[in-house]
Short mmCIF file of C-alpha atoms in Angstrom, two decimals:
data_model
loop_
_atom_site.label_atom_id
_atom_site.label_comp_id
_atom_site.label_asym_id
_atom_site.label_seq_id
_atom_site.Cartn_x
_atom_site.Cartn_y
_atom_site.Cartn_z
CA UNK A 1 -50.05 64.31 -9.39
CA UNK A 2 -48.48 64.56 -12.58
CA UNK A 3 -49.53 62.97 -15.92
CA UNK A 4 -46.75 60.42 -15.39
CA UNK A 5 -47.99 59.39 -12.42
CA UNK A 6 -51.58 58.56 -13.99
CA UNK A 7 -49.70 56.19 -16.19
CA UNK A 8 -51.36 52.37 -16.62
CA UNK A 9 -50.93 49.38 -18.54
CA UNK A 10 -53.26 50.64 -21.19
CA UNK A 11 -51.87 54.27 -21.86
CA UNK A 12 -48.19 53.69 -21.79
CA UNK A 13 -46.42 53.88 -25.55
CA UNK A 14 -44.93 50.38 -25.59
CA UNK A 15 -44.77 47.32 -24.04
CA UNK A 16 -40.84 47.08 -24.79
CA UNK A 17 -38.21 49.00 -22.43
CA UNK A 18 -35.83 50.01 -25.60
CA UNK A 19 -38.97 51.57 -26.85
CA UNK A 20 -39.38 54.20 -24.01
CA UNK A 21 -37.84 56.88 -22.58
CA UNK A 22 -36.22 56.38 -19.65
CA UNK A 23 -38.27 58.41 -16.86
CA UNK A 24 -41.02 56.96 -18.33
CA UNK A 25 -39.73 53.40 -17.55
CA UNK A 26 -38.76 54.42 -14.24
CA UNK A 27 -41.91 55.78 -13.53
CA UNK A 28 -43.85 52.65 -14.89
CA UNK A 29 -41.48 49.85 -12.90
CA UNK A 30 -42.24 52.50 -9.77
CA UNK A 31 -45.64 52.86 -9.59
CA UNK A 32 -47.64 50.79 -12.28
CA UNK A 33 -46.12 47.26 -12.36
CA UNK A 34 -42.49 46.50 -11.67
CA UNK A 35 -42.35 42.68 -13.11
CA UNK A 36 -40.46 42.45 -16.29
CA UNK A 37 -39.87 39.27 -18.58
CA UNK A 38 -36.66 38.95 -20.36
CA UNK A 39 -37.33 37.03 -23.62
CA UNK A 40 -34.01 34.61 -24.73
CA UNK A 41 -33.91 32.94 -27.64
CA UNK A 42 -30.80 31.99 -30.45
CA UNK A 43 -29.19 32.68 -33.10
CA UNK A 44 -29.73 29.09 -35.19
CA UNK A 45 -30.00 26.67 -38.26
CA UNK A 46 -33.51 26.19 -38.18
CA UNK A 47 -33.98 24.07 -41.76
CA UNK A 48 -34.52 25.33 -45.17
CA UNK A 49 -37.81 26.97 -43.71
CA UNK A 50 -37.23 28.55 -41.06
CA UNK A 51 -35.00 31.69 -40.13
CA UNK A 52 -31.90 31.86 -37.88
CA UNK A 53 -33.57 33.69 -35.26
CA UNK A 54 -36.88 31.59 -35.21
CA UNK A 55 -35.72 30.90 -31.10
CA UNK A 56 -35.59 34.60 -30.13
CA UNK A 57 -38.62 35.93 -32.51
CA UNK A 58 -40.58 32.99 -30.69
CA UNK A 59 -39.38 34.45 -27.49
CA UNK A 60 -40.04 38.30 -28.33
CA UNK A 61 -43.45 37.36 -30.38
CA UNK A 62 -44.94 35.44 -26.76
CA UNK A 63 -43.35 38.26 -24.61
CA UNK A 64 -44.67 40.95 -25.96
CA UNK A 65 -48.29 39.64 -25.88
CA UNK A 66 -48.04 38.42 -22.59
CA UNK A 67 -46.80 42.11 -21.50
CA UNK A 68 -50.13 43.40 -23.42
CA UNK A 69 -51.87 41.02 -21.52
CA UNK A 70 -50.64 41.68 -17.91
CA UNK A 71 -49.24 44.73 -17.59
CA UNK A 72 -45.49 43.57 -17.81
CA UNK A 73 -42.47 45.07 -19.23
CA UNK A 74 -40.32 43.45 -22.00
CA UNK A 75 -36.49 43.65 -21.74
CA UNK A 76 -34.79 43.89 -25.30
CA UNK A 77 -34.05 40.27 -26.15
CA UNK A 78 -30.28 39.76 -26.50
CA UNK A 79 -30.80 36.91 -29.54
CA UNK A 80 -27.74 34.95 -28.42
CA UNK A 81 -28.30 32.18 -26.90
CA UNK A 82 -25.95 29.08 -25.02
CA UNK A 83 -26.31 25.63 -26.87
CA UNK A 84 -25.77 22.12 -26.22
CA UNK A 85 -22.88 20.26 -27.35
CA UNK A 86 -24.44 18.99 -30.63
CA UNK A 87 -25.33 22.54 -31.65
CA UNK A 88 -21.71 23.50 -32.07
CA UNK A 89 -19.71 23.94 -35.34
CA UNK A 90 -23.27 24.15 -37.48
CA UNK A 91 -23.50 26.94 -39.94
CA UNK A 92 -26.21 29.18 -39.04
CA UNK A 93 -25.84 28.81 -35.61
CA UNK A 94 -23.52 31.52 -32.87
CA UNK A 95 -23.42 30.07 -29.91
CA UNK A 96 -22.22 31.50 -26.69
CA UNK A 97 -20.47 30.19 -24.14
CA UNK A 98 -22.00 28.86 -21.00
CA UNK A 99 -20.35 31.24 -18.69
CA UNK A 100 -21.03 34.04 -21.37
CA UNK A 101 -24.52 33.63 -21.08
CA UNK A 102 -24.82 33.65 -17.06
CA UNK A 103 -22.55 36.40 -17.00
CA UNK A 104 -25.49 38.22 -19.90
CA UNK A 105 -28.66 36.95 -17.77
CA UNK A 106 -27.04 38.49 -15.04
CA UNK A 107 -25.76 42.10 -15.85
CA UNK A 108 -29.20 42.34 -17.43
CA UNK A 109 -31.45 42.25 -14.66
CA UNK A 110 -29.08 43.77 -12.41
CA UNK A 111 -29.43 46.84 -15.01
CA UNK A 112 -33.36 46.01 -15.40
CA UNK A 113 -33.56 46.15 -11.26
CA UNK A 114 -32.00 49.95 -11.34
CA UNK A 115 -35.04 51.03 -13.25
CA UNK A 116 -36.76 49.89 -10.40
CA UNK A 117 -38.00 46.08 -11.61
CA UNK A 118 -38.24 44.13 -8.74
CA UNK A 119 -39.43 40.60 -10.29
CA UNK A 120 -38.19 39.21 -13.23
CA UNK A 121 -39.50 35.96 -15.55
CA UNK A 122 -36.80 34.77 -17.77
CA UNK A 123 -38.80 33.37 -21.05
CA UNK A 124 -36.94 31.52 -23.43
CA UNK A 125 -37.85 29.81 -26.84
CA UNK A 126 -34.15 27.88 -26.63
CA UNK A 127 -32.93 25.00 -25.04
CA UNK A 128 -30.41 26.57 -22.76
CA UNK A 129 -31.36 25.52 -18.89
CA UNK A 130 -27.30 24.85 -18.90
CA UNK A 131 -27.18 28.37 -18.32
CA UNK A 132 -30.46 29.85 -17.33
CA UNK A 133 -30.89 27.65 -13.81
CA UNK A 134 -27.24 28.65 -13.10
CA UNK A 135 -27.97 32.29 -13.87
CA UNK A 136 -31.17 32.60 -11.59
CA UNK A 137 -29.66 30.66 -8.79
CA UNK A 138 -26.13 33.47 -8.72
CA UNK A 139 -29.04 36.27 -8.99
CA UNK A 140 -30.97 34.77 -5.89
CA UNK A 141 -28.05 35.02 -4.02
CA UNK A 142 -27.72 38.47 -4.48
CA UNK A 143 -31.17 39.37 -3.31
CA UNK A 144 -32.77 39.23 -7.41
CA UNK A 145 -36.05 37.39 -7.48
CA UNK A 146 -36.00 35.61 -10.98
CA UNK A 147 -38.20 32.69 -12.33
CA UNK A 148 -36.76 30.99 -15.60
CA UNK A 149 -39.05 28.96 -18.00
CA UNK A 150 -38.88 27.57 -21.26
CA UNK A 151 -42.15 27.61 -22.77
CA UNK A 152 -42.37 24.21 -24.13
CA UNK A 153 -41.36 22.29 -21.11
CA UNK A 154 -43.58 24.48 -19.21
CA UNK A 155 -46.99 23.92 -21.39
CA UNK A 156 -45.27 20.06 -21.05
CA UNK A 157 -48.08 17.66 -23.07
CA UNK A 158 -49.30 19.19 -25.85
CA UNK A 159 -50.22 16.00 -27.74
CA UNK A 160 -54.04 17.00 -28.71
CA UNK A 161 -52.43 19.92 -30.46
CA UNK A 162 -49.64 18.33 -32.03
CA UNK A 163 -48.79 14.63 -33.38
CA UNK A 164 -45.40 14.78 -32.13
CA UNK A 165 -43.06 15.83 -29.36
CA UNK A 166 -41.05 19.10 -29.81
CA UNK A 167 -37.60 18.84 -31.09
CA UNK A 168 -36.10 21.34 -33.97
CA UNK A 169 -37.71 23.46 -36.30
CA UNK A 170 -39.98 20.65 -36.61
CA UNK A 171 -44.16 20.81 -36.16
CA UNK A 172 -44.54 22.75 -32.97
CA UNK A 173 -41.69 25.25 -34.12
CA UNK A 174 -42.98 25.93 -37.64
CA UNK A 175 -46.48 26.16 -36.22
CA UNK A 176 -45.22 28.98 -33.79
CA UNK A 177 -43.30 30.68 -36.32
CA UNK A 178 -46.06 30.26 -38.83
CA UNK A 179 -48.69 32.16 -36.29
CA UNK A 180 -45.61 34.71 -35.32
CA UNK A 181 -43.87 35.94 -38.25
CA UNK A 182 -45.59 34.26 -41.29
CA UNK A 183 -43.56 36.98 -43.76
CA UNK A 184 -40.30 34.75 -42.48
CA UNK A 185 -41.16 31.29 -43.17
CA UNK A 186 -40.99 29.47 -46.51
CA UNK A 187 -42.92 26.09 -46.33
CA UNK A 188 -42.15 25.12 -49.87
CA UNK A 189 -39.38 24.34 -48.74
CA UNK A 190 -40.51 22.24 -45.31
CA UNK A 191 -39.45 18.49 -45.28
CA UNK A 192 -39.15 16.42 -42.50
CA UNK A 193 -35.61 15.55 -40.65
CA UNK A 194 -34.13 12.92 -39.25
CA UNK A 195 -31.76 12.34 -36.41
CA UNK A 196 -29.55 9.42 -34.86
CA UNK A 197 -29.53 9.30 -31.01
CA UNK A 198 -26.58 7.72 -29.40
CA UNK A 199 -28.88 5.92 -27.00
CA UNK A 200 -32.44 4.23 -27.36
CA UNK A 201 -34.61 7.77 -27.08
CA UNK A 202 -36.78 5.75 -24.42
CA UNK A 203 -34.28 6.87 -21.89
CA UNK A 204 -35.01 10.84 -22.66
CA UNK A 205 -37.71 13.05 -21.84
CA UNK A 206 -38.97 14.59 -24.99
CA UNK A 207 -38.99 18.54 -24.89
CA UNK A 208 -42.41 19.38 -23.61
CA UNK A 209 -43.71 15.76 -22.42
CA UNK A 210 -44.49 14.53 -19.50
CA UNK A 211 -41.89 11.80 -17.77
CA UNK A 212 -42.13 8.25 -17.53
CA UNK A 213 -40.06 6.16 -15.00
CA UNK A 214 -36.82 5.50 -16.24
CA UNK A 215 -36.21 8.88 -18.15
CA UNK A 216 -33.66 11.36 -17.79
CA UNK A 217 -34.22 15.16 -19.17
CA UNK A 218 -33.11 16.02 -22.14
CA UNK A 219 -30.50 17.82 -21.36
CA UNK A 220 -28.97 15.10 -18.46
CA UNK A 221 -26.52 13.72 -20.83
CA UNK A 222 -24.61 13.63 -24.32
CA UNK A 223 -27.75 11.85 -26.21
CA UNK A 224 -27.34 13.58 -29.45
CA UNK A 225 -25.34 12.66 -32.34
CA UNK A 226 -23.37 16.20 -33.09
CA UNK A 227 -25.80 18.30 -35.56
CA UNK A 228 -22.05 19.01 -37.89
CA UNK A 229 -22.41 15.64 -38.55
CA UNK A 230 -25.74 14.79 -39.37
CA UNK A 231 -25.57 17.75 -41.55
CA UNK A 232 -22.72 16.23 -43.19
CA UNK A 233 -24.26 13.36 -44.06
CA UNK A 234 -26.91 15.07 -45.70
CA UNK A 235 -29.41 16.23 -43.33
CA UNK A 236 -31.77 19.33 -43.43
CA UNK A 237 -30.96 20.73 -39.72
CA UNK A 238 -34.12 19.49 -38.92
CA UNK A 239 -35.60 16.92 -35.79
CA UNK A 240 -38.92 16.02 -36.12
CA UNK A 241 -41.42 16.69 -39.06
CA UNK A 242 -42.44 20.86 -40.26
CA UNK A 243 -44.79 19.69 -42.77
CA UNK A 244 -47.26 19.27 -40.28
CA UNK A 245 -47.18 23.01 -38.82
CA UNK A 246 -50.05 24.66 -39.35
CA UNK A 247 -51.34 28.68 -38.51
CA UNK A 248 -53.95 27.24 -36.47
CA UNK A 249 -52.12 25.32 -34.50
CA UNK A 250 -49.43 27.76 -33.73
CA UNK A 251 -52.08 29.93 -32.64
CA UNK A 252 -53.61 27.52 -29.58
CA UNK A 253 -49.77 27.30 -28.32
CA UNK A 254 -48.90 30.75 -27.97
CA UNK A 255 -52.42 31.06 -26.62
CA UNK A 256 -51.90 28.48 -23.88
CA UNK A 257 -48.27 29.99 -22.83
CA UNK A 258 -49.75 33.57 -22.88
CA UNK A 259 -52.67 32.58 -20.81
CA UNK A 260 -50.48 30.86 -18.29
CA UNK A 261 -47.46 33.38 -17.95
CA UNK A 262 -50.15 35.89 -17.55
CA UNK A 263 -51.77 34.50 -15.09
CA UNK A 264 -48.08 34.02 -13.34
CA UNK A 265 -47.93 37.57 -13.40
CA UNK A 266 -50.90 38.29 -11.83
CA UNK A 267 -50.91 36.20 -9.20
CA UNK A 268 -47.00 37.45 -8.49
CA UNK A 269 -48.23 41.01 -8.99
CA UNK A 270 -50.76 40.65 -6.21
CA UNK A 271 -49.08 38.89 -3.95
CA UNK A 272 -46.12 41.39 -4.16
CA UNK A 273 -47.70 44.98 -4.93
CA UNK A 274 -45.32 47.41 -7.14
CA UNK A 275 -42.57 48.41 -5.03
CA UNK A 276 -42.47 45.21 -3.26
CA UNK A 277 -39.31 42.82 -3.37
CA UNK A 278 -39.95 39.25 -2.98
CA UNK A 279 -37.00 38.54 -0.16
CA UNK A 280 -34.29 35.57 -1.86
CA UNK A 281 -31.33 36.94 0.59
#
């Protein structure tokens, strides 16, 4: 056996695909662990506090330590993302278009799965299920097996962590960013935002809570007065309140979604061994 074959978890150079060679990868995907997780985030106004690409470095920061973690591979994150109606025409943001973004999901794993990946977790830091469900439902079809999540609807309640629900580069973001990439963030210049729904908010599903009767998710409908035009008015780009983000708290979240993506891994890992395709067609 050669000394690529006595490759693990713990001796391989990186975590990241772009970071290897390639019969290196191959060799990983074919006989160490063949799950990979596709980080997603945006490019996006995210305050006077936060950078553009606070979505994707959320996305890539969590990745990569859930790949430490369980053995997994992280794809290169595209930093793109789709966006909801209200996100377009805001400077700072580049959004893509919905079919843009499916066709992206989709040439990507069906790259990733040449390597020799056989399970793939789409992990994004963005609202962008518009695109994502579509995407993993045209790849099951073709025989792909692909889970999508977004982290904060899949911690959901958070509330002994953080006073409020998760909106915009508001507590929960700043506190992720904050733990993530510190060097980015400028809290001196955190204030809290405001926003003007076009229906009573009881009707919606905060990001990341759980659901009452009566509630549609977030993304169900037009709700949101266009972000153009709050900014307009004079609005800081942001929903919610950043001056409540802390390090600390930043830290238990990632920690939660690690520990639970990792564990998703596992239990996928063992239940399909490398080489092992999870049948979808």
């Amino acid at each position: 056996m050669n000394r690529r074959n006595k490759m693990t978890k713990d001796t391989r150079s990186s975590v990241w695909f772009h970071e290897v060679a390639g019969p290196d990868i191959v060799n990983y995907a074919r006989n160490v662990c063949d799950l990979a997780i596709l980080p997603i985030g945006a490019i996006e106004q995210h305050g006077p506090h936060c950078p553009c690409a606070s979505d994707a470095l959320n996305a890539m920061g969590m990745a990569e330590l859930i790949a430490k973690k369980s053995g997994a591979t992280v794809l290169p994150c595209p930093m793109y993302g789709s966006h909801p109606y209200h996100h377009w025409g805001v400077e700072g943001t580049i959004p893509l278009r919905f079919e843009t973004h499916i066709a992206l999901l989709e040439d990507i794993v069906r790259g990733a799965s040449v390597a020799g990946f056989n399970k793939f977790i789409i992990l994004s830091a963005h609202g962008q299920v518009s695109s994502t469900i579509v995407a993993v439902h045209k790849l099951g079809i073709e025989g792909h097996f692909v889970l999508s999540l977004h982290w904060y609807d899949f911690l959901r309640d958070n509330t002994e962590v953080l006073d409020d629900p998760m909106w915009h580069a508001d507590e929960a973001v700043s506190s992720v960013a904050l733990y993530l990439y510190q060097q980015f963030v400028d809290m001196c210049k955190a204030a809290p935002g405001s926003s003007t729904g076009l229906i009573d908010p009881k009707w919606k599903i905060a990001p990341g809570m759980m659901p009452k009767p009566g509630q549609m998710y977030h993304f169900e409908g037009t709700f949101a007065k266009p972000e153009k035009f709050e900014m307009h008015e004079g609005g800081n780009g942001v929903v919610g309140d950043p001056t409540k983000a802390t390090v600390e708290k930043g830290e238990i979240v990632v920690t939660r979604l690690v520990d639970h993506v990792s564990q998703l891994v596992t239990e996928i890992m063992e239940q399909y061994p490398v080489g092992t395709k999870p049948r979808t067609a």
